[in-house]
Amino acid sequence: MKVILIEEIVQLWYQYIMISKNFVIDTGMLKEYFKKDDYYAKEGGKVSAMFGDGVKSLGITKEASYEQFVALVAHRENSSQKRPGRLALDLTFSAPKSVSIGALMASDKPVREIIEQAHKKAVKSAMKYAQDNGFFRAASKRGGKTVSEAASEMVAISFSHQLSREKDPDIHEHVLIANHARTADGEVRTVDFGDFQSKRIVLDMVYKASLRSTLEAEGIKCRTTKDGFELDRVSQKAIDQFSQATLRVKTAHSVYAAKLGKKVSQLTPDEKEYAKLAFRPAKGADYDRALLMKSWQDRAVQVGLDLKGICSGRAVEEQVKSASQFMPNFIDLVVYHTSNERG
C-alpha cells in the first residue's frame, strides 16, 4: 500500500516539476549562454555561480570559465545529425511564479534581493545534494559493456535569467553540467547523466524545500499549493496574469498529445519536455526596461496585486513551519523509488 502511495505522489509531482533539462550539443550553442547582450540574463552572460568538486581541483574561475569549460568538453562535439554530441546538460531551475513576481516587482530593493538570494541558495542546495548523493557518475566501457560508476571532477556553472520568452517575471537559473568525469583509475570519461534526468523530481523537492524554508525564515509567508508553494501575498489571479508561458506550454502539450493520439495526462515526462521545447517561440527583440516595468505595474493593478508588507521581518526559528521539516524523509523515499524505476 505504501509503495502504491509513493508511486502516485511521484507521478503527481512530475506534473508540476519546475526543473527542465536540455543538452548542449555544440560549442555554438554553448557560446549563447555567455553572450553579453543576452537581455534575458541578469548580468549579460556572466557566470552566476559554480558547483562541483571539479571547480576547485581544476582551477575553474568565473572570469575564464568559457575557455576552461570549452577545453573540458569541446572534444565531445559531433557533427553527426543522427547522434549529436553532448557537451553539457542544462538543468534549469525555475522559481514558483509568485517568487519571481516578488523578486522583480516588490517595491523594496532589500526584499527583492532577499527573494533572489533565497532562490540562488536553493539551487546551490539542490546541486550539493546531487553531488553528495552520488548523482554524478561516469559511463565507462568495461569488458565491452557500458557501465555506470562513481566519478569525481564535477564542473557545473550557472547563469541567472529573469524573464520568460513572453517577458513575464520568471527568475530561473541555467546550470550547465560539463560532460567531463574522472573515475578512480584516473581516466577521463563521459558523464552518465541518468540520475540527473530520472531524479529531477528529487532535486525539485530539495530546491523547493530550501527556497520555502529560507523565505519563511526571513518573514515572507508562503502557502502550500498542488505544485509546491506560492507567496501568500500573491493571489492565484496575479499568478495567472503573469503566466503567459504556462498557457503556451499547456497548449504545446495538447497539440503534441493530439499528434501522438494520446491524452495530455498520458504524456511521459520526456514527451512533455520535448513538446515544451519544440513549440516554444524564438527569443523576441530587445526591450525597454522602464516600459516593461510600467506594463507590469499596469497589469498588477488590474488584478489587485499589492506587494507592500510582503516581508514582515525575520521569523523566530521555532515559528518557521515549512515543507523542509518533513521533506528529508520523504525525499529518501522518492530517491528509493526513482532508483528502482531506473534499473
Short mmCIF file of C-alpha atoms in Angstrom, two decimals:
data_model
loop_
_atom_site.label_atom_id
_atom_site.label_comp_id
_atom_site.label_asym_id
_atom_site.label_seq_id
_atom_site.Cartn_x
_atom_site.Cartn_y
_atom_site.Cartn_z
CA MET A 1 0.00 0.00 0.00
CA LYS A 2 2.82 2.44 0.86
CA VAL A 3 4.64 1.72 -2.40
CA ILE A 4 1.49 2.50 -4.39
CA LEU A 5 1.06 5.74 -2.47
CA ILE A 6 4.64 6.83 -3.14
CA GLU A 7 4.29 5.98 -6.84
CA GLU A 8 1.12 8.08 -7.05
CA ILE A 9 2.80 11.01 -5.31
CA VAL A 10 5.85 10.76 -7.57
CA GLN A 11 3.69 10.77 -10.70
CA LEU A 12 1.69 13.73 -9.38
CA TRP A 13 4.86 15.67 -8.57
CA TYR A 14 6.20 15.04 -12.08
CA GLN A 15 3.27 17.08 -13.41
CA TYR A 16 4.46 20.14 -11.52
CA ILE A 17 8.24 19.73 -11.60
CA MET A 18 9.99 23.08 -12.07
CA ILE A 19 13.35 21.82 -13.32
CA SER A 20 13.65 21.36 -17.07
CA LYS A 21 16.52 19.70 -18.94
CA ASN A 22 18.20 20.17 -22.28
CA PHE A 23 21.51 19.05 -23.77
CA VAL A 24 24.10 21.48 -25.10
CA ILE A 25 25.21 19.76 -28.30
CA ASP A 26 27.90 22.04 -29.76
CA THR A 27 30.19 24.96 -28.93
CA GLY A 28 27.94 27.39 -30.82
CA MET A 29 25.05 26.53 -28.53
CA LEU A 30 27.36 26.76 -25.51
CA LYS A 31 28.55 30.22 -26.51
CA GLU A 32 24.96 31.52 -26.42
CA TYR A 33 24.95 31.23 -22.62
CA PHE A 34 27.94 33.59 -22.40
CA LYS A 35 26.55 36.28 -24.72
CA LYS A 36 26.96 39.71 -23.13
CA ASP A 37 23.94 41.08 -24.99
CA ASP A 38 21.54 38.42 -23.72
CA TYR A 39 18.85 40.63 -22.19
CA TYR A 40 17.19 37.61 -20.54
CA ALA A 41 20.28 37.27 -18.35
CA LYS A 42 20.64 39.45 -15.28
CA GLU A 43 24.32 40.18 -15.85
CA GLY A 44 24.73 39.73 -19.58
CA GLY A 45 26.30 36.30 -19.89
CA LYS A 46 28.31 36.39 -16.66
CA VAL A 47 28.60 33.18 -14.66
CA SER A 48 26.42 33.47 -11.55
CA ALA A 49 27.79 30.53 -9.54
CA MET A 50 29.87 27.38 -9.84
CA PHE A 51 29.26 23.95 -8.32
CA GLY A 52 31.07 20.64 -8.02
CA ASP A 53 34.36 19.28 -6.71
CA GLY A 54 36.00 19.80 -10.12
CA VAL A 55 35.70 23.60 -9.88
CA LYS A 56 38.43 23.75 -7.25
CA SER A 57 40.57 20.79 -8.36
CA LEU A 58 40.66 22.00 -11.98
CA GLY A 59 41.03 25.67 -11.08
CA ILE A 60 37.88 26.86 -12.84
CA THR A 61 37.28 30.61 -12.42
CA LYS A 62 34.27 32.76 -13.27
CA GLU A 63 36.40 35.12 -15.34
CA ALA A 64 37.87 32.43 -17.61
CA SER A 65 35.09 29.86 -17.32
CA TYR A 66 34.09 29.92 -21.02
CA GLU A 67 37.57 28.98 -22.25
CA GLN A 68 38.02 26.47 -19.44
CA PHE A 69 34.58 24.93 -19.99
CA VAL A 70 35.17 24.58 -23.73
CA ALA A 71 38.57 22.99 -23.09
CA LEU A 72 36.85 20.35 -20.96
CA VAL A 73 34.07 19.41 -23.37
CA ALA A 74 34.87 20.53 -26.95
CA HIS A 75 36.05 17.03 -27.90
CA ARG A 76 32.52 15.78 -27.21
CA GLU A 77 31.21 17.74 -30.20
CA ASN A 78 29.89 15.53 -33.01
CA SER A 79 28.84 16.77 -36.44
CA SER A 80 26.56 13.76 -36.95
CA GLN A 81 22.89 14.75 -37.12
CA LYS A 82 21.82 11.27 -36.10
CA ARG A 83 23.94 11.25 -32.98
CA PRO A 84 24.80 14.81 -31.93
CA GLY A 85 27.38 15.39 -29.24
CA ARG A 86 26.63 16.16 -25.63
CA LEU A 87 28.89 18.86 -24.28
CA ALA A 88 26.81 19.58 -21.20
CA LEU A 89 23.44 19.07 -19.55
CA ASP A 90 21.44 22.22 -18.86
CA LEU A 91 19.29 21.86 -15.75
CA THR A 92 17.07 24.93 -15.49
CA PHE A 93 15.69 25.72 -12.02
CA SER A 94 12.59 27.92 -12.26
CA ALA A 95 11.17 29.65 -9.20
CA PRO A 96 7.43 29.49 -8.42
CA LYS A 97 5.72 32.31 -10.31
CA SER A 98 4.86 34.29 -7.17
CA VAL A 99 8.53 34.15 -6.13
CA SER A 100 9.53 35.63 -9.49
CA ILE A 101 6.90 38.33 -9.09
CA GLY A 102 8.20 39.19 -5.62
CA ALA A 103 11.84 39.13 -6.70
CA LEU A 104 11.28 41.54 -9.59
CA MET A 105 8.27 43.63 -8.57
CA ALA A 106 8.45 44.17 -4.79
CA SER A 107 8.80 47.89 -4.09
CA ASP A 108 11.64 47.46 -1.57
CA LYS A 109 15.01 46.58 -3.07
CA PRO A 110 16.22 44.70 0.07
CA VAL A 111 13.14 42.45 -0.18
CA ARG A 112 13.79 41.78 -3.86
CA GLU A 113 17.36 40.83 -3.01
CA ILE A 114 16.26 38.55 -0.15
CA ILE A 115 13.96 36.63 -2.50
CA GLU A 116 16.52 36.37 -5.29
CA GLN A 117 19.26 35.18 -2.92
CA ALA A 118 16.88 32.58 -1.46
CA HIS A 119 16.38 31.24 -4.99
CA LYS A 120 20.12 31.03 -5.62
CA LYS A 121 20.70 29.38 -2.22
CA ALA A 122 18.06 26.77 -3.09
CA VAL A 123 19.77 25.98 -6.41
CA LYS A 124 23.06 25.58 -4.55
CA SER A 125 21.38 23.23 -2.04
CA ALA A 126 20.00 21.05 -4.84
CA MET A 127 23.34 20.83 -6.65
CA LYS A 128 25.15 19.99 -3.38
CA TYR A 129 22.56 17.29 -2.74
CA ALA A 130 23.22 15.85 -6.19
CA GLN A 131 26.99 15.68 -5.65
CA ASP A 132 26.77 14.40 -2.06
CA ASN A 133 24.31 11.67 -3.03
CA GLY A 134 26.15 10.23 -6.00
CA PHE A 135 24.15 11.65 -8.89
CA PHE A 136 27.40 12.47 -10.69
CA ARG A 137 28.61 9.29 -12.37
CA ALA A 138 30.65 8.22 -15.37
CA ALA A 139 29.70 5.97 -18.26
CA SER A 140 32.65 3.64 -18.73
CA LYS A 141 33.45 0.81 -21.12
CA ARG A 142 34.28 -2.32 -19.14
CA GLY A 143 34.63 -5.69 -20.84
CA GLY A 144 32.83 -4.49 -23.94
CA LYS A 145 29.90 -3.14 -21.91
CA THR A 146 28.97 0.36 -20.81
CA VAL A 147 28.69 0.58 -17.03
CA SER A 148 27.85 3.42 -14.68
CA GLU A 149 30.40 4.09 -11.95
CA ALA A 150 31.25 6.69 -9.33
CA ALA A 151 33.16 9.70 -10.60
CA SER A 152 34.75 12.96 -9.49
CA GLU A 153 35.61 16.36 -11.02
CA MET A 154 32.03 17.56 -11.48
CA VAL A 155 32.06 21.04 -13.00
CA ALA A 156 28.80 22.99 -13.19
CA ILE A 157 28.34 26.69 -13.91
CA SER A 158 25.13 28.70 -13.71
CA PHE A 159 23.56 31.75 -15.34
CA SER A 160 20.79 33.85 -13.79
CA HIS A 161 17.88 34.84 -16.03
CA GLN A 162 14.88 36.99 -15.10
CA LEU A 163 12.33 36.84 -17.91
CA SER A 164 10.23 34.31 -19.78
CA ARG A 165 10.15 34.46 -23.57
CA GLU A 166 6.88 36.32 -23.17
CA LYS A 167 8.76 38.83 -20.96
CA ASP A 168 6.86 37.98 -17.81
CA PRO A 169 8.70 37.85 -14.44
CA ASP A 170 10.49 34.50 -14.44
CA ILE A 171 13.65 34.12 -12.40
CA HIS A 172 15.45 30.93 -13.33
CA GLU A 173 18.92 29.51 -13.20
CA HIS A 174 20.55 27.63 -16.06
CA VAL A 175 23.01 25.15 -14.55
CA LEU A 176 25.36 23.64 -17.13
CA ILE A 177 26.98 20.38 -16.03
CA ALA A 178 30.08 19.66 -18.12
CA ASN A 179 30.35 16.27 -19.83
CA HIS A 180 33.61 15.56 -18.04
CA ALA A 181 34.15 12.94 -15.36
CA ARG A 182 37.17 11.22 -13.86
CA THR A 183 36.95 7.69 -12.50
CA ALA A 184 39.01 6.03 -9.77
CA ASP A 185 41.52 4.70 -12.33
CA GLY A 186 42.39 8.29 -13.28
CA GLU A 187 40.76 8.17 -16.70
CA VAL A 188 38.59 10.99 -18.05
CA ARG A 189 35.25 9.66 -19.24
CA THR A 190 31.84 10.80 -20.41
CA VAL A 191 29.25 11.61 -17.76
CA ASP A 192 26.33 9.28 -17.12
CA PHE A 193 23.59 11.91 -16.76
CA GLY A 194 20.97 9.27 -15.93
CA ASP A 195 20.41 10.26 -12.31
CA PHE A 196 20.23 13.96 -13.11
CA GLN A 197 17.43 13.15 -15.53
CA SER A 198 15.48 10.41 -13.76
CA LYS A 199 15.78 12.05 -10.33
CA ARG A 200 14.96 15.63 -11.29
CA ILE A 201 11.93 15.21 -9.07
CA VAL A 202 14.25 14.79 -6.09
CA LEU A 203 16.24 17.92 -6.97
CA ASP A 204 12.95 19.76 -7.41
CA MET A 205 11.91 18.78 -3.89
CA VAL A 206 15.25 19.83 -2.40
CA TYR A 207 15.11 23.14 -4.28
CA LYS A 208 11.55 23.97 -3.20
CA ALA A 209 12.11 22.90 0.42
CA SER A 210 15.23 25.06 0.71
CA LEU A 211 13.60 28.02 -1.01
CA ARG A 212 10.49 27.97 1.17
CA SER A 213 12.46 27.46 4.36
CA THR A 214 14.72 30.44 3.63
CA LEU A 215 11.83 32.72 2.65
CA GLU A 216 9.81 31.89 5.75
CA ALA A 217 12.86 32.34 7.96
CA GLU A 218 13.07 35.87 6.52
CA GLY A 219 9.42 36.54 7.40
CA ILE A 220 7.95 36.04 3.94
CA LYS A 221 4.82 33.95 4.36
CA CYS A 222 4.02 31.14 1.94
CA ARG A 223 1.01 28.94 1.25
CA THR A 224 1.02 25.31 0.14
CA THR A 225 -0.25 24.57 -3.38
CA LYS A 226 -0.62 21.46 -5.52
CA ASP A 227 2.72 22.17 -7.20
CA GLY A 228 4.63 23.13 -4.06
CA PHE A 229 4.05 26.61 -2.67
CA GLU A 230 3.47 30.26 -3.53
CA LEU A 231 3.95 33.54 -1.67
CA ASP A 232 0.96 34.40 0.49
CA ARG A 233 0.67 37.97 -0.79
CA VAL A 234 0.42 36.93 -4.46
CA SER A 235 -3.04 35.68 -5.42
CA GLN A 236 -3.73 32.98 -8.00
CA LYS A 237 -5.30 35.69 -10.15
CA ALA A 238 -2.00 37.59 -10.14
CA ILE A 239 -0.06 34.41 -10.87
CA ASP A 240 -2.27 33.71 -13.89
CA GLN A 241 -1.81 37.30 -15.10
CA PHE A 242 1.96 36.83 -15.31
CA SER A 243 1.97 33.23 -16.57
CA GLN A 244 1.76 33.53 -20.34
CA ALA A 245 4.46 30.87 -20.68
CA THR A 246 2.35 28.39 -18.69
CA LEU A 247 -0.52 28.84 -21.11
CA ARG A 248 1.86 28.35 -24.03
CA VAL A 249 3.24 25.11 -22.51
CA LYS A 250 -0.25 23.74 -21.85
CA THR A 251 -1.15 24.42 -25.47
CA ALA A 252 2.05 22.70 -26.62
CA HIS A 253 1.22 19.64 -24.53
CA SER A 254 -2.30 19.48 -26.01
CA VAL A 255 -1.06 19.80 -29.59
CA TYR A 256 1.67 17.20 -29.13
CA ALA A 257 -0.63 14.77 -27.31
CA ALA A 258 -3.13 15.01 -30.19
CA LYS A 259 -0.32 14.35 -32.65
CA LEU A 260 0.61 11.17 -30.75
CA GLY A 261 -3.02 10.10 -30.36
CA LYS A 262 -2.83 10.44 -26.58
CA LYS A 263 -4.45 12.41 -23.81
CA VAL A 264 -2.26 15.04 -22.15
CA SER A 265 -2.40 13.00 -18.95
CA GLN A 266 -0.81 10.08 -20.83
CA LEU A 267 2.28 12.01 -21.94
CA THR A 268 5.51 10.90 -20.27
CA PRO A 269 7.76 13.50 -18.57
CA ASP A 270 10.17 13.28 -21.53
CA GLU A 271 7.35 13.79 -24.05
CA LYS A 272 6.14 16.84 -22.13
CA GLU A 273 9.68 18.19 -22.07
CA TYR A 274 10.03 17.67 -25.82
CA ALA A 275 6.73 19.44 -26.53
CA LYS A 276 7.70 22.36 -24.30
CA LEU A 277 10.98 22.89 -26.17
CA ALA A 278 9.72 22.09 -29.67
CA PHE A 279 6.83 24.54 -29.56
CA ARG A 280 8.48 27.44 -27.74
CA PRO A 281 8.85 30.71 -29.64
CA ALA A 282 12.17 32.25 -30.59
CA LYS A 283 13.53 34.90 -28.24
CA GLY A 284 11.98 38.25 -29.10
CA ALA A 285 13.55 41.58 -29.84
CA ASP A 286 15.23 43.75 -27.21
CA TYR A 287 13.02 45.82 -24.92
CA ASP A 288 12.93 48.98 -22.87
CA ARG A 289 13.24 48.04 -19.19
CA ALA A 290 11.29 51.07 -17.97
CA LEU A 291 8.41 50.39 -20.36
CA LEU A 292 8.33 46.74 -19.33
CA MET A 293 8.14 47.65 -15.65
CA LYS A 294 5.32 50.11 -16.41
CA SER A 295 3.37 47.39 -18.22
CA TRP A 296 3.90 45.04 -15.27
CA GLN A 297 2.62 47.70 -12.86
CA ASP A 298 -0.46 48.29 -15.01
CA ARG A 299 -1.21 44.57 -15.13
CA ALA A 300 -0.65 44.31 -11.37
CA VAL A 301 -3.28 46.99 -10.77
CA GLN A 302 -5.75 45.04 -12.93
CA VAL A 303 -5.54 42.03 -10.59
CA GLY A 304 -5.19 43.95 -7.32
CA LEU A 305 -1.60 42.88 -6.69
CA ASP A 306 -0.08 44.73 -3.73
CA LEU A 307 3.34 43.62 -2.51
CA LYS A 308 3.74 46.17 0.26
CA GLY A 309 4.50 44.44 3.54
CA ILE A 310 5.33 41.17 1.79
CA CYS A 311 8.22 40.71 4.23
CA SER A 312 7.36 41.03 7.93
CA GLY A 313 10.95 40.61 9.11
CA ARG A 314 12.94 37.57 10.21
CA ALA A 315 10.79 34.89 11.79
CA VAL A 316 11.63 33.20 15.07
CA GLU A 317 13.17 29.87 14.15
CA GLU A 318 10.65 27.90 16.19
CA GLN A 319 7.80 29.54 14.29
CA VAL A 320 9.04 28.58 10.84
CA LYS A 321 6.71 25.89 9.56
CA SER A 322 7.70 24.80 6.08
CA ALA A 323 7.92 21.77 3.88
CA SER A 324 11.57 21.41 4.88
CA GLN A 325 10.52 19.97 8.26
CA PHE A 326 9.29 16.75 6.71
CA MET A 327 10.94 16.75 3.30
CA PRO A 328 14.18 14.85 4.13
CA ASN A 329 12.48 11.52 4.92
CA PHE A 330 10.06 11.91 2.02
CA ILE A 331 12.94 12.69 -0.34
CA ASP A 332 14.66 9.47 0.78
CA LEU A 333 11.53 7.52 -0.19
CA VAL A 334 11.38 9.16 -3.61
CA VAL A 335 15.10 8.53 -4.21
CA TYR A 336 14.49 4.87 -3.44
CA HIS A 337 11.51 4.77 -5.79
CA THR A 338 13.22 6.53 -8.70
CA SER A 339 16.38 4.42 -8.28
CA ASN A 340 14.35 1.23 -8.61
CA GLU A 341 12.43 2.76 -11.51
CA ARG A 342 15.67 3.45 -13.40
CA GLY A 343 17.01 -0.01 -13.06
#
